[in-house]
GROMACS .gro file of C-alpha atoms in nm:
model
   33
    1MET     CA    1  24.223  11.890  19.543
    2ALA     CA    2  24.505  11.975  19.316
    3ASN     CA    3  24.633  12.295  19.392
    4THR     CA    4  24.767  12.342  19.043
    5LYS     CA    5  24.736  12.788  18.926
    6SER     CA    6  24.381  12.672  18.700
    7ALA     CA    7  24.207  12.453  18.990
    8ILE     CA    8  24.298  12.771  19.257
    9LYS     CA    9  24.105  13.006  18.987
   10ARG     CA   10  23.832  12.794  18.876
   11ILE     CA   11  23.731  12.717  19.308
   12ARG     CA   12  23.785  13.082  19.347
   13ARG     CA   13  23.554  13.213  19.070
   14ILE     CA   14  23.283  12.883  19.182
   15ALA     CA   15  23.366  13.089  19.494
   16THR     CA   16  23.238  13.471  19.365
   17GLN     CA   17  22.963  13.320  19.123
   18THR     CA   18  22.756  13.106  19.422
   19MET     CA   19  22.801  13.437  19.674
   20VAL     CA   20  22.656  13.664  19.375
   21ASN     CA   21  22.371  13.392  19.281
   22LYS     CA   22  22.288  13.383  19.645
   23ALA     CA   23  22.265  13.754  19.705
   24ARG     CA   24  22.040  13.795  19.347
   25ARG     CA   25  21.809  13.538  19.500
   26SER     CA   26  21.719  13.688  19.861
   27LYS     CA   27  21.718  14.040  19.596
   28TYR     CA   28  21.453  13.887  19.449
   29LYS     CA   29  21.274  13.717  19.697
   30ASN     CA   30  21.250  14.045  19.896
   31ALA     CA   31  21.184  14.260  19.586
   32ILE     CA   32  20.900  13.992  19.533
   33LYS     CA   33  20.752  14.057  19.928
   0.00000   0.00000   0.00000
């Protein structure tokens, strides 16, 4: 893993996006039920 500032920023953005996506998916599933 490259420890450049840009790489760290990308990793953090991807992590936050995945967390948000999982939260949204769970909400949608609960809403459908």
